[in-house]
Coordinates of N, CA and C in Angstrom, one line a residue:
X45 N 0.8 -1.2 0.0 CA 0.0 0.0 0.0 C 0.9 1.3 0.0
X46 N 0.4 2.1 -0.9 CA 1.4 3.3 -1.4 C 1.0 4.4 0.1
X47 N 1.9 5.1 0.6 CA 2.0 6.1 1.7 C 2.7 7.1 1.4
X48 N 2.1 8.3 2.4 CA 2.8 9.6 1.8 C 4.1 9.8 2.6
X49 N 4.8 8.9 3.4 CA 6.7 8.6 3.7 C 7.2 7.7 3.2
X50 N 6.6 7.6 1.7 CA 7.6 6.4 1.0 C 8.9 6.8 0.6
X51 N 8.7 8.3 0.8 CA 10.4 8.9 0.9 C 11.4 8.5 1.8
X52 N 11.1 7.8 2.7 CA 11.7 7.6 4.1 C 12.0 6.3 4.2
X53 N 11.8 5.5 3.6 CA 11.7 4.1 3.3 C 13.2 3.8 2.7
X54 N 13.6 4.3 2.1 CA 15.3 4.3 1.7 C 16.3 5.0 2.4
X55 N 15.7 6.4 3.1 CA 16.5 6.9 4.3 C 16.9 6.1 6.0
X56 N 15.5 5.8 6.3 CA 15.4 5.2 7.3 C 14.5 3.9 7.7
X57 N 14.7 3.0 7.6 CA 13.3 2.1 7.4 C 12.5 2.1 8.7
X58 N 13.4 2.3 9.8 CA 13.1 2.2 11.2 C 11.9 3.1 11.0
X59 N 12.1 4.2 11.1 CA 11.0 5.6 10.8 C 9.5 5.6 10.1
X60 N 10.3 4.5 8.8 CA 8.7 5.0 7.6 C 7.7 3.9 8.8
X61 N 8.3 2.6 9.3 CA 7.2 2.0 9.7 C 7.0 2.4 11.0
X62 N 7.2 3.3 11.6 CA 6.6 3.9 12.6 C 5.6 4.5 12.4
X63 N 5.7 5.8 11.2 CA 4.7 6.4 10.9 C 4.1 6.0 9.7
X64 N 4.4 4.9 9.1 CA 3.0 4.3 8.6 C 2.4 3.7 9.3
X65 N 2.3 2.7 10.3 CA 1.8 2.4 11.6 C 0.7 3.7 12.0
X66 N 1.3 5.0 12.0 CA 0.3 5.9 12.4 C -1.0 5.8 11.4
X67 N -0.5 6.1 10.2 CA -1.2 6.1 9.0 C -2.1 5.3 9.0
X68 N -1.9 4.0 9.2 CA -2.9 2.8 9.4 C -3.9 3.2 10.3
X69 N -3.2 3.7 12.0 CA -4.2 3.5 12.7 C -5.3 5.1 12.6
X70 N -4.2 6.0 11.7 CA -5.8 7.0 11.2 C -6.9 6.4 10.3
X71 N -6.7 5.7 9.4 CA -7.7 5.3 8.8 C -8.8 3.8 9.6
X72 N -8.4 3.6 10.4 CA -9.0 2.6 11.1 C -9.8 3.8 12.1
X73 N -9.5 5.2 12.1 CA -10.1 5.8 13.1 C -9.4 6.0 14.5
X74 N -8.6 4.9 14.8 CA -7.8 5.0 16.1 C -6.9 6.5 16.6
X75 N -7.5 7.6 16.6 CA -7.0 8.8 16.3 C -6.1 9.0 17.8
X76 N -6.7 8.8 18.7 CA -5.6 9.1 19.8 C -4.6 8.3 19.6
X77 N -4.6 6.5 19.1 CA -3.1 5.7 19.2 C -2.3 7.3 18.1
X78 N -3.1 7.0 16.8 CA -2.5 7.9 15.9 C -1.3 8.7 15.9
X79 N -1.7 9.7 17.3 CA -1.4 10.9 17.3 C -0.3 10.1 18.5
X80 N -0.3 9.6 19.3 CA 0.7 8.5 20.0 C 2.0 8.3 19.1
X81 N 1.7 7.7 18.1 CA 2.6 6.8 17.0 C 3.4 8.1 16.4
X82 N 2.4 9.3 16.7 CA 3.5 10.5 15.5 C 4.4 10.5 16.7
X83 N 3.9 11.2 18.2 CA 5.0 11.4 18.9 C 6.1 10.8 18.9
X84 N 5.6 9.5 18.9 CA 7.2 8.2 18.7 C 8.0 8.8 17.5
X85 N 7.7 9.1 16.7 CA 8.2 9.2 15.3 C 9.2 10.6 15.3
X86 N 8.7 11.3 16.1 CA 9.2 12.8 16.6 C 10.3 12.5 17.3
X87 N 10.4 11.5 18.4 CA 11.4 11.7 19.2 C 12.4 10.8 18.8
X88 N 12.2 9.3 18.0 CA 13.1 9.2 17.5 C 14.3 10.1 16.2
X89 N 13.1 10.6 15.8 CA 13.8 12.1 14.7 C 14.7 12.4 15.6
X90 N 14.2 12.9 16.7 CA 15.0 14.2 17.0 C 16.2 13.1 18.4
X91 N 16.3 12.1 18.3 CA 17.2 10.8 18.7 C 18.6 11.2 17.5
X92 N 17.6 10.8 16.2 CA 18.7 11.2 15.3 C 19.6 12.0 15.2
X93 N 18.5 13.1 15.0 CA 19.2 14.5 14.8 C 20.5 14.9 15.8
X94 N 20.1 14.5 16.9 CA 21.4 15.1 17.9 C 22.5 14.0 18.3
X95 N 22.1 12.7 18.0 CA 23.3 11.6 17.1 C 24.2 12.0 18.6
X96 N 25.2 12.2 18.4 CA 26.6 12.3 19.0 C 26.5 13.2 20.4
X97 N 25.8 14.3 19.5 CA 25.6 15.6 20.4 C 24.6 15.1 21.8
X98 N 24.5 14.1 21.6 CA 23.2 13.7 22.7 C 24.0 13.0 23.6
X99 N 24.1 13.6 24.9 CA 25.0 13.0 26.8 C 23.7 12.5 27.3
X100 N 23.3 13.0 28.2 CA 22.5 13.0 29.6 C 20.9 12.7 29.1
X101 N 21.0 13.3 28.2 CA 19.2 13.4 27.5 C 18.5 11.9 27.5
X102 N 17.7 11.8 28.2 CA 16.8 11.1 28.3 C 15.5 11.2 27.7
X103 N 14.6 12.1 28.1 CA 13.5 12.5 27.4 C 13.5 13.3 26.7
X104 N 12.3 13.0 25.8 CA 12.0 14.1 24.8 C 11.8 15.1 24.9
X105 N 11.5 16.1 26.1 CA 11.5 17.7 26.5 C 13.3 17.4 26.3
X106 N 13.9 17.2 27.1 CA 15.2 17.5 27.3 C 16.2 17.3 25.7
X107 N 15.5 16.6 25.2 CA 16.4 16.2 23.6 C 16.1 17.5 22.8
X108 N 14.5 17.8 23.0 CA 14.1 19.2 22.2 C 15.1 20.2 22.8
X109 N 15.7 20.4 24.1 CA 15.6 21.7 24.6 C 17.5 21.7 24.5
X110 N 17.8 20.3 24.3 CA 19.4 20.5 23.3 C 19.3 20.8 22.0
X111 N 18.0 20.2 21.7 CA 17.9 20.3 20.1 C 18.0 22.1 19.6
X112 N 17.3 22.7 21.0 CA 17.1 24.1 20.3 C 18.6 25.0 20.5
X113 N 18.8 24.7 21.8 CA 19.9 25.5 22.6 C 21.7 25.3 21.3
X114 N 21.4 23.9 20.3 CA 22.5 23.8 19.7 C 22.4 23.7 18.4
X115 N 20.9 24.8 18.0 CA 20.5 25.0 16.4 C 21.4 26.2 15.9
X116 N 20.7 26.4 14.8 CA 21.8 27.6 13.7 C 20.6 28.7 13.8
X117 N 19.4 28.8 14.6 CA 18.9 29.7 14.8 C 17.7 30.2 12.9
X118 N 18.2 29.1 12.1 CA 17.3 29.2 10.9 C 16.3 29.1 11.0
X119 N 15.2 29.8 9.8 CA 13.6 29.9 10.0 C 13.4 28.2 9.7
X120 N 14.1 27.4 8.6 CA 13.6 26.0 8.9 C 14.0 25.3 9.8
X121 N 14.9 25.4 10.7 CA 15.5 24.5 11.6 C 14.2 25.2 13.0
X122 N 13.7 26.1 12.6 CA 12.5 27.0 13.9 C 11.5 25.9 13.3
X123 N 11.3 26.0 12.4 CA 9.7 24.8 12.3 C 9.9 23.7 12.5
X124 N 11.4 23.1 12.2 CA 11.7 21.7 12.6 C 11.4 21.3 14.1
X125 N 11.9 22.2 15.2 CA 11.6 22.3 15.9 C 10.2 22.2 16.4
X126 N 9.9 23.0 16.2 CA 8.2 23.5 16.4 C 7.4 22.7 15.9
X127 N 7.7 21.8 15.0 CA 6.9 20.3 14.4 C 6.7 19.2 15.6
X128 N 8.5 19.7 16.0 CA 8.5 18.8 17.2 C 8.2 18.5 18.7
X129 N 8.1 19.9 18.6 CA 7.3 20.5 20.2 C 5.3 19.8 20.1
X130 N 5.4 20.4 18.6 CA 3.5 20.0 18.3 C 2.8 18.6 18.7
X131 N 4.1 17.6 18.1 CA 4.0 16.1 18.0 C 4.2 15.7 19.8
X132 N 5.0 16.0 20.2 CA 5.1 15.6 21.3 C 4.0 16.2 22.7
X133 N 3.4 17.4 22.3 CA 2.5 18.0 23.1 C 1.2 17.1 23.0
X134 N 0.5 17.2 21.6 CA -0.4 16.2 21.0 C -0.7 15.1 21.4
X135 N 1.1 14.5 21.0 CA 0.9 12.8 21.6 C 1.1 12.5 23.4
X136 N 1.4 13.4 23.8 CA 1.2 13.4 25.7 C -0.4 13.8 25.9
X137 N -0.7 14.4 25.3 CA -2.4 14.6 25.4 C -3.6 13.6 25.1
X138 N -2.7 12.7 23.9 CA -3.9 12.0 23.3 C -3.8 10.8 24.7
X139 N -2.3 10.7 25.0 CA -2.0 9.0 25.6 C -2.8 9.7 27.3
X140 N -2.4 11.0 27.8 CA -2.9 11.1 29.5 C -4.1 11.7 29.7
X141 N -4.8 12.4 28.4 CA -6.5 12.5 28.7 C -7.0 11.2 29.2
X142 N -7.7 12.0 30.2 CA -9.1 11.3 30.7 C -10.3 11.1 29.8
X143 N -10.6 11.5 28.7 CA -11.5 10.8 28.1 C -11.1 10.9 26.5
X144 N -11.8 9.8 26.2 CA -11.0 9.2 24.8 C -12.0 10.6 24.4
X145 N -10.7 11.2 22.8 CA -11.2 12.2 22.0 C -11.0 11.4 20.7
X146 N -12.2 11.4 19.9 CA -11.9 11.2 18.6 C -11.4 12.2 17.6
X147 N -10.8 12.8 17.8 CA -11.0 14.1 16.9 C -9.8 14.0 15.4
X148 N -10.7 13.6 14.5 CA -9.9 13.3 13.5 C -8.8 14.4 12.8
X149 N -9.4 15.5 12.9 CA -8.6 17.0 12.5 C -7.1 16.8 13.3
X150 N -7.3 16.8 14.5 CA -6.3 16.7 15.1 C -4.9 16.0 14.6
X151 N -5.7 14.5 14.8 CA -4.9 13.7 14.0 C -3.9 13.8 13.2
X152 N -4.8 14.6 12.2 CA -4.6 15.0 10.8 C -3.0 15.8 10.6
X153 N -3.5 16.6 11.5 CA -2.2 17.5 11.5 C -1.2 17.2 12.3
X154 N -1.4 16.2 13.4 CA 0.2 15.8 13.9 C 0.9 14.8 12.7
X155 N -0.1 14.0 11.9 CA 0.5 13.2 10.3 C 1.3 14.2 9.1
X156 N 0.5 15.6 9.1 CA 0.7 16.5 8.2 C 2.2 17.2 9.0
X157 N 2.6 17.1 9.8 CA 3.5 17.7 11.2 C 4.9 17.1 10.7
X158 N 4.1 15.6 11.2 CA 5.2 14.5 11.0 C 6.2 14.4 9.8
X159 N 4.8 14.9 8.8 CA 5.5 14.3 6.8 C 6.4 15.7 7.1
X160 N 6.3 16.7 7.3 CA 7.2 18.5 7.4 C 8.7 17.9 8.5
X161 N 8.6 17.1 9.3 CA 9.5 16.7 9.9 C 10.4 15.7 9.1
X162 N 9.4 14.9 8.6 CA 10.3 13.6 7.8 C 11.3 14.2 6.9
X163 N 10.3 15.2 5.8 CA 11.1 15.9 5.0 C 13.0 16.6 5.3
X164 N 12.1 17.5 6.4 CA 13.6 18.2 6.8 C 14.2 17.1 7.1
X165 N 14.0 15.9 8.2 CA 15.4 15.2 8.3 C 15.4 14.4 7.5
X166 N 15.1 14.0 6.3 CA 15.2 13.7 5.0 C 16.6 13.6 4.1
X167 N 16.2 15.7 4.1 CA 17.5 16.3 3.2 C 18.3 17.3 3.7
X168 N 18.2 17.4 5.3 CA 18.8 18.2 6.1 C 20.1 17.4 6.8
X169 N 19.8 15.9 6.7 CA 20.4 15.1 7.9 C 20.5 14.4 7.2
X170 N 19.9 13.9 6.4 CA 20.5 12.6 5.0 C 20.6 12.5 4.2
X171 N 20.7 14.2 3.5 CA 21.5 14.3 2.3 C 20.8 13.6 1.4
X172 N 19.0 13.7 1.6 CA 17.8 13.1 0.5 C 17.9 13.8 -0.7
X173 N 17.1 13.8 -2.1 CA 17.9 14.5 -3.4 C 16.5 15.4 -2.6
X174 N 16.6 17.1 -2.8 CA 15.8 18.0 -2.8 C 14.4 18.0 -3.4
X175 N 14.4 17.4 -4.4 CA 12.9 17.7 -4.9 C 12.2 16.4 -3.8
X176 N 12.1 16.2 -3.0 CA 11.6 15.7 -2.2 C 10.6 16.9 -1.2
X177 N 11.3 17.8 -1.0 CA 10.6 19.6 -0.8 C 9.4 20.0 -1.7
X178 N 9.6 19.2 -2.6 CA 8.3 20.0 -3.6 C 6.8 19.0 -3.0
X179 N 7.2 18.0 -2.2 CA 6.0 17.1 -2.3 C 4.8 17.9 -1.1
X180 N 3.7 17.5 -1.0 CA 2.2 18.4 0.2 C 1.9 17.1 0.2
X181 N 1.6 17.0 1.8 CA 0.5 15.9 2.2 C -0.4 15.6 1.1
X182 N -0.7 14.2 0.7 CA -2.2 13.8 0.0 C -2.9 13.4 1.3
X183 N -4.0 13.5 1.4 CA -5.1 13.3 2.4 C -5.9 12.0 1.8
X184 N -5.6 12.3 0.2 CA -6.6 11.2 -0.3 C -5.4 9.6 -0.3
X185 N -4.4 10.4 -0.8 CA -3.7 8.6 -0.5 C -3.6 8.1 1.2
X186 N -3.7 9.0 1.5 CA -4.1 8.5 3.3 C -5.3 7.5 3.4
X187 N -6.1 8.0 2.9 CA -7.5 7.4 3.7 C -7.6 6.6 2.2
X188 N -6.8 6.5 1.2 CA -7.5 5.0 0.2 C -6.5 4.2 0.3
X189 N -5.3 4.8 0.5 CA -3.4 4.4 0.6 C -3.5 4.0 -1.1
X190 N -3.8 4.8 -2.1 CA -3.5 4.3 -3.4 C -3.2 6.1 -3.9
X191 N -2.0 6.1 -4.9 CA -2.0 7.2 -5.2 C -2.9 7.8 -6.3
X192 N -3.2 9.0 -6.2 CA -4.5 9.8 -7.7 C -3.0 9.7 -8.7
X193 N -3.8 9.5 -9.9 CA -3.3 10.2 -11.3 C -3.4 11.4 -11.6
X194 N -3.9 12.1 -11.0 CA -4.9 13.7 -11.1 C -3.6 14.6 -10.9
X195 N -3.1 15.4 -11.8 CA -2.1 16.4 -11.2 C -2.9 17.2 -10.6
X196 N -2.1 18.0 -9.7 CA -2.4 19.2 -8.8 C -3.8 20.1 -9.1
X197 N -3.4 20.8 -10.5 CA -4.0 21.6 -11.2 C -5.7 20.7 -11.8
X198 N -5.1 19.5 -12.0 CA -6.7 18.3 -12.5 C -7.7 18.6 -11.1
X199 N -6.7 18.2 -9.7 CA -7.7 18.5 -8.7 C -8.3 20.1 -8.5
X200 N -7.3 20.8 -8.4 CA -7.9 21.9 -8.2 C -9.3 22.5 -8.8
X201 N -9.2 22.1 -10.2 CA -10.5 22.4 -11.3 C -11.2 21.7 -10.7
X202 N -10.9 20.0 -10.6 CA -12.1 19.6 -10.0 C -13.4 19.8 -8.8
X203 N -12.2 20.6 -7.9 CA -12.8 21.0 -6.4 C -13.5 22.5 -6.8
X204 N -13.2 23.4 -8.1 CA -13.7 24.8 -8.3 C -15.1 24.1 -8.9
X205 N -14.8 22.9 -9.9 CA -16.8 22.4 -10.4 C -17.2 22.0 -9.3
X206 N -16.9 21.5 -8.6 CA -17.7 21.3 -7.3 C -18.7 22.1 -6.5
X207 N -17.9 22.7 -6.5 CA -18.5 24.2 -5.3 C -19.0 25.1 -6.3
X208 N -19.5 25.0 -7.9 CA -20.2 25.5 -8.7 C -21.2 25.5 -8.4
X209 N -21.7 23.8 -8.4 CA -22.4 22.7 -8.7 C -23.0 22.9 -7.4
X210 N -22.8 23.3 -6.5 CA -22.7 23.1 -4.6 C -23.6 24.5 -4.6
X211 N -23.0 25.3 -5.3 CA -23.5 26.7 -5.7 C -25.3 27.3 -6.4
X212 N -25.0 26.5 -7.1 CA -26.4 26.3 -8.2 C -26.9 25.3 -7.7
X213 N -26.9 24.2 -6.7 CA -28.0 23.6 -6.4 C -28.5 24.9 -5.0
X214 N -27.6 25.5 -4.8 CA -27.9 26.3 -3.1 C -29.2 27.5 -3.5
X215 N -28.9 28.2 -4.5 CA -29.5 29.5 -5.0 C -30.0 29.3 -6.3
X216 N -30.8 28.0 -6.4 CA -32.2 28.1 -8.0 C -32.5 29.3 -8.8
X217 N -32.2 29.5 -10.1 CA -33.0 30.3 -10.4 C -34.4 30.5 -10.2
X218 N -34.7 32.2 -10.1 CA -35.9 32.5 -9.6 C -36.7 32.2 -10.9
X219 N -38.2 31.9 -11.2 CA -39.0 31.7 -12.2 C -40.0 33.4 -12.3
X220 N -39.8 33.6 -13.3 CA -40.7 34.5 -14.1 C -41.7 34.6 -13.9
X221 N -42.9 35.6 -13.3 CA -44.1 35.2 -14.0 C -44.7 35.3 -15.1
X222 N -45.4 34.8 -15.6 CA -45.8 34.7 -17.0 C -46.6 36.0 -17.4
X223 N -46.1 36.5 -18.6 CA -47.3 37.7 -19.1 C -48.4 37.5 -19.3
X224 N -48.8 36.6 -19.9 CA -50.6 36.2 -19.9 C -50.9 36.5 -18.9
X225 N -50.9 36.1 -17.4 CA -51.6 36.5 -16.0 C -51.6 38.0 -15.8
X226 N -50.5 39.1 -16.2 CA -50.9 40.0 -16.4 C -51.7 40.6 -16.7
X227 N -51.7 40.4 -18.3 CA -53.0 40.6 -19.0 C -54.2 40.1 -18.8
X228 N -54.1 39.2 -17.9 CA -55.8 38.7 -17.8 C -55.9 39.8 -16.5
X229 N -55.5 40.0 -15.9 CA -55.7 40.9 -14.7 C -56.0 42.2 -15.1
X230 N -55.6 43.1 -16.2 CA -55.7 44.0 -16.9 C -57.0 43.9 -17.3
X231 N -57.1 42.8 -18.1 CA -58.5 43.1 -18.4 C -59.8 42.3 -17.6
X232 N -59.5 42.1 -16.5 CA -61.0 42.2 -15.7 C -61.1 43.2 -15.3
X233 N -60.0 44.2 -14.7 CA -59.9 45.6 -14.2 C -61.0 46.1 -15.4
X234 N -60.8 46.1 -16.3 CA -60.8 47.0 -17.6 C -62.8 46.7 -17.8
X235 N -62.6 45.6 -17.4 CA -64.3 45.2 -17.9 C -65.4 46.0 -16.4
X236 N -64.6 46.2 -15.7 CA -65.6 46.3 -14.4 C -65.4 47.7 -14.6
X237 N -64.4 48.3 -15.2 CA -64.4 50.0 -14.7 C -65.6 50.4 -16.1
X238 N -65.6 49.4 -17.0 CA -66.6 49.7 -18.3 C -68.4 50.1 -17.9
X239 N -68.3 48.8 -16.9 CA -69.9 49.0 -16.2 C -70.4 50.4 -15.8
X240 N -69.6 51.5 -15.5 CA -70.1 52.6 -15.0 C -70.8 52.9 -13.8
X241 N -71.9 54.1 -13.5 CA -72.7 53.5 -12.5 C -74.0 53.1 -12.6
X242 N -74.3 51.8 -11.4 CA -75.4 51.3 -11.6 C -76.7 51.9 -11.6
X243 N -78.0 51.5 -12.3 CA -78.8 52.2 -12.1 C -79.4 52.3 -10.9
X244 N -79.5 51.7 -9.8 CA -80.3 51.8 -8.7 C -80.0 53.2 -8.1
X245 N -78.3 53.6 -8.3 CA -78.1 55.1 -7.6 C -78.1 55.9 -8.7
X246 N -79.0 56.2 -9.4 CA -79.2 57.0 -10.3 C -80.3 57.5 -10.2
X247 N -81.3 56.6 -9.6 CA -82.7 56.4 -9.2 C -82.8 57.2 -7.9
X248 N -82.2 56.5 -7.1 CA -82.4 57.5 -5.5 C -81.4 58.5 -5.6
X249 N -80.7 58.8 -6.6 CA -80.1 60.5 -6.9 C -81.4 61.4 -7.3
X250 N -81.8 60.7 -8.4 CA -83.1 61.4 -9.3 C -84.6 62.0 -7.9
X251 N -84.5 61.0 -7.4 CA -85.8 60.7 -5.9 C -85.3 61.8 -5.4
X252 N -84.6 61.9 -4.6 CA -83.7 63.2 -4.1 C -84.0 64.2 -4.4
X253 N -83.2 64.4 -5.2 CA -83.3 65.7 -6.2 C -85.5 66.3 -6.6
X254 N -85.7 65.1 -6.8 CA -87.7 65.7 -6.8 C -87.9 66.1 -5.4
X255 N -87.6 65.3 -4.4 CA -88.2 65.3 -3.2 C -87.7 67.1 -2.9
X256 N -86.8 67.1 -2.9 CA -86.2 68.7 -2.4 C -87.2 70.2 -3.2
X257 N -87.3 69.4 -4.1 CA -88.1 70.6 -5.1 C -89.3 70.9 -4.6
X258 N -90.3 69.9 -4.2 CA -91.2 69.5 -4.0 C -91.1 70.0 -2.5
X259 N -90.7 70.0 -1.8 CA -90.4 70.8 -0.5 C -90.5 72.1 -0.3
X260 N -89.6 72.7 -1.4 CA -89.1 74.0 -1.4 C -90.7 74.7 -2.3
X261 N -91.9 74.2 -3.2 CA -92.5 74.8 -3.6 C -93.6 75.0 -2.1
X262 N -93.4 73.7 -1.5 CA -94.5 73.7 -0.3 C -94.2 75.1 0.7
X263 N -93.1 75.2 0.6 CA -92.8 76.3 1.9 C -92.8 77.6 1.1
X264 N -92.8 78.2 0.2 CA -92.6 79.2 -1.0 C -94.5 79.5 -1.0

């Protein structure tokens, strides 16, 4: 099954099956071991990395806190680090919580942490060929472990028709009313204002109008 540290598999074998081990147990869901398995993976790194330079160091705070005190103070050797502060924070959280967390995000990113770690000690510390730098987490060869044919740019278009498609089913066009219904409305208006007024008030206008006359000669 294809994984995204098959780069690591010729550098260190010890390593790739650590953290494919992780890999495994994210898609099984096992997200706390997961995040467990990166830590391991972190501190053996950083076992590596300080090789020689490592006396007294026993734990992993204490390997980090040589690791930093005997860096070159670079922006990548700061993330290298900081990858490794993440992994080991993470994986002491997932293994000493009190209650199991599933939270797959999490996961996600001590895996995404780990591949940024693998990398640097890759071609920092083993002299890996560099275009190994150009590679980004797949999420999808994670959870199928098979790689896409899809270059970058195939996905990307793919995921812009998507949220088209996501788009236009969200906001329907509105529908028209029809002009006929206008026009029929126009002309009932049209027929009733034609009727004029009825004769019944034409009549008791007319009545009115006698009765007053008829009044006015009586009192005259």
């Amino acid at each position: 099954m294809a994984t995204n540290f098959d780069f690591l598999k010729s550098v260190d074998k010890n390593l790739f099956e650590i953290i494919t081990e992780a890999e495994k147990l994210y898609r099984d869901e096992y997200f706390e071991q997961c995040m467990g398995q990166t830590r391991r993976f972190g501190e053996h790194v950083c076992k590596q990395v300080l090789g020689k330079n490592r006396t007294s160091e026993n734990t992993f705070d204490q390997m980090l806190a040589t690791l930093k005190d005997k860096g070159n103070g670079s922006e990548q050797e700061k993330e290298f680090v900081n990858d490794l502060y993440f992994l080991k924070k993470h994986g002491n959280e997932s293994v000493h919580s009190a209650k199991v967390k599933k939270d797959g995000m999490e996961a996600l990113e001590c895996l995404q942490r780990a591949f940024e770690v693998g990398i640097n000690y890759a071609v920092y510390n083993k002299k890996a060929k560099t275009n190994i730098l150009k590679l980004r987490y797949d999420t999808e060869l994670l959870v199928t472990g098979k790689k896409s044919k899809k270059s970058l740019s195939e996905k990307y278009l793919e995921e812009k028709a998507k949220e088209k498609s996501f788009t236009k089913r969200k906001n329907p066009p509105k529908t028209k009313k029809s002009k006929s219904s206008k026009k029929q409305v126009y002309s009932m208006k049209s027929e009733s204002a034609s009727k004029g007024i009825p004769f019944y008030w034409i009549f008791v206008g007319f009545s009115f109008v006698v009765a007053v006359v008829v009044m006015l000669i009586l009192v005259l």
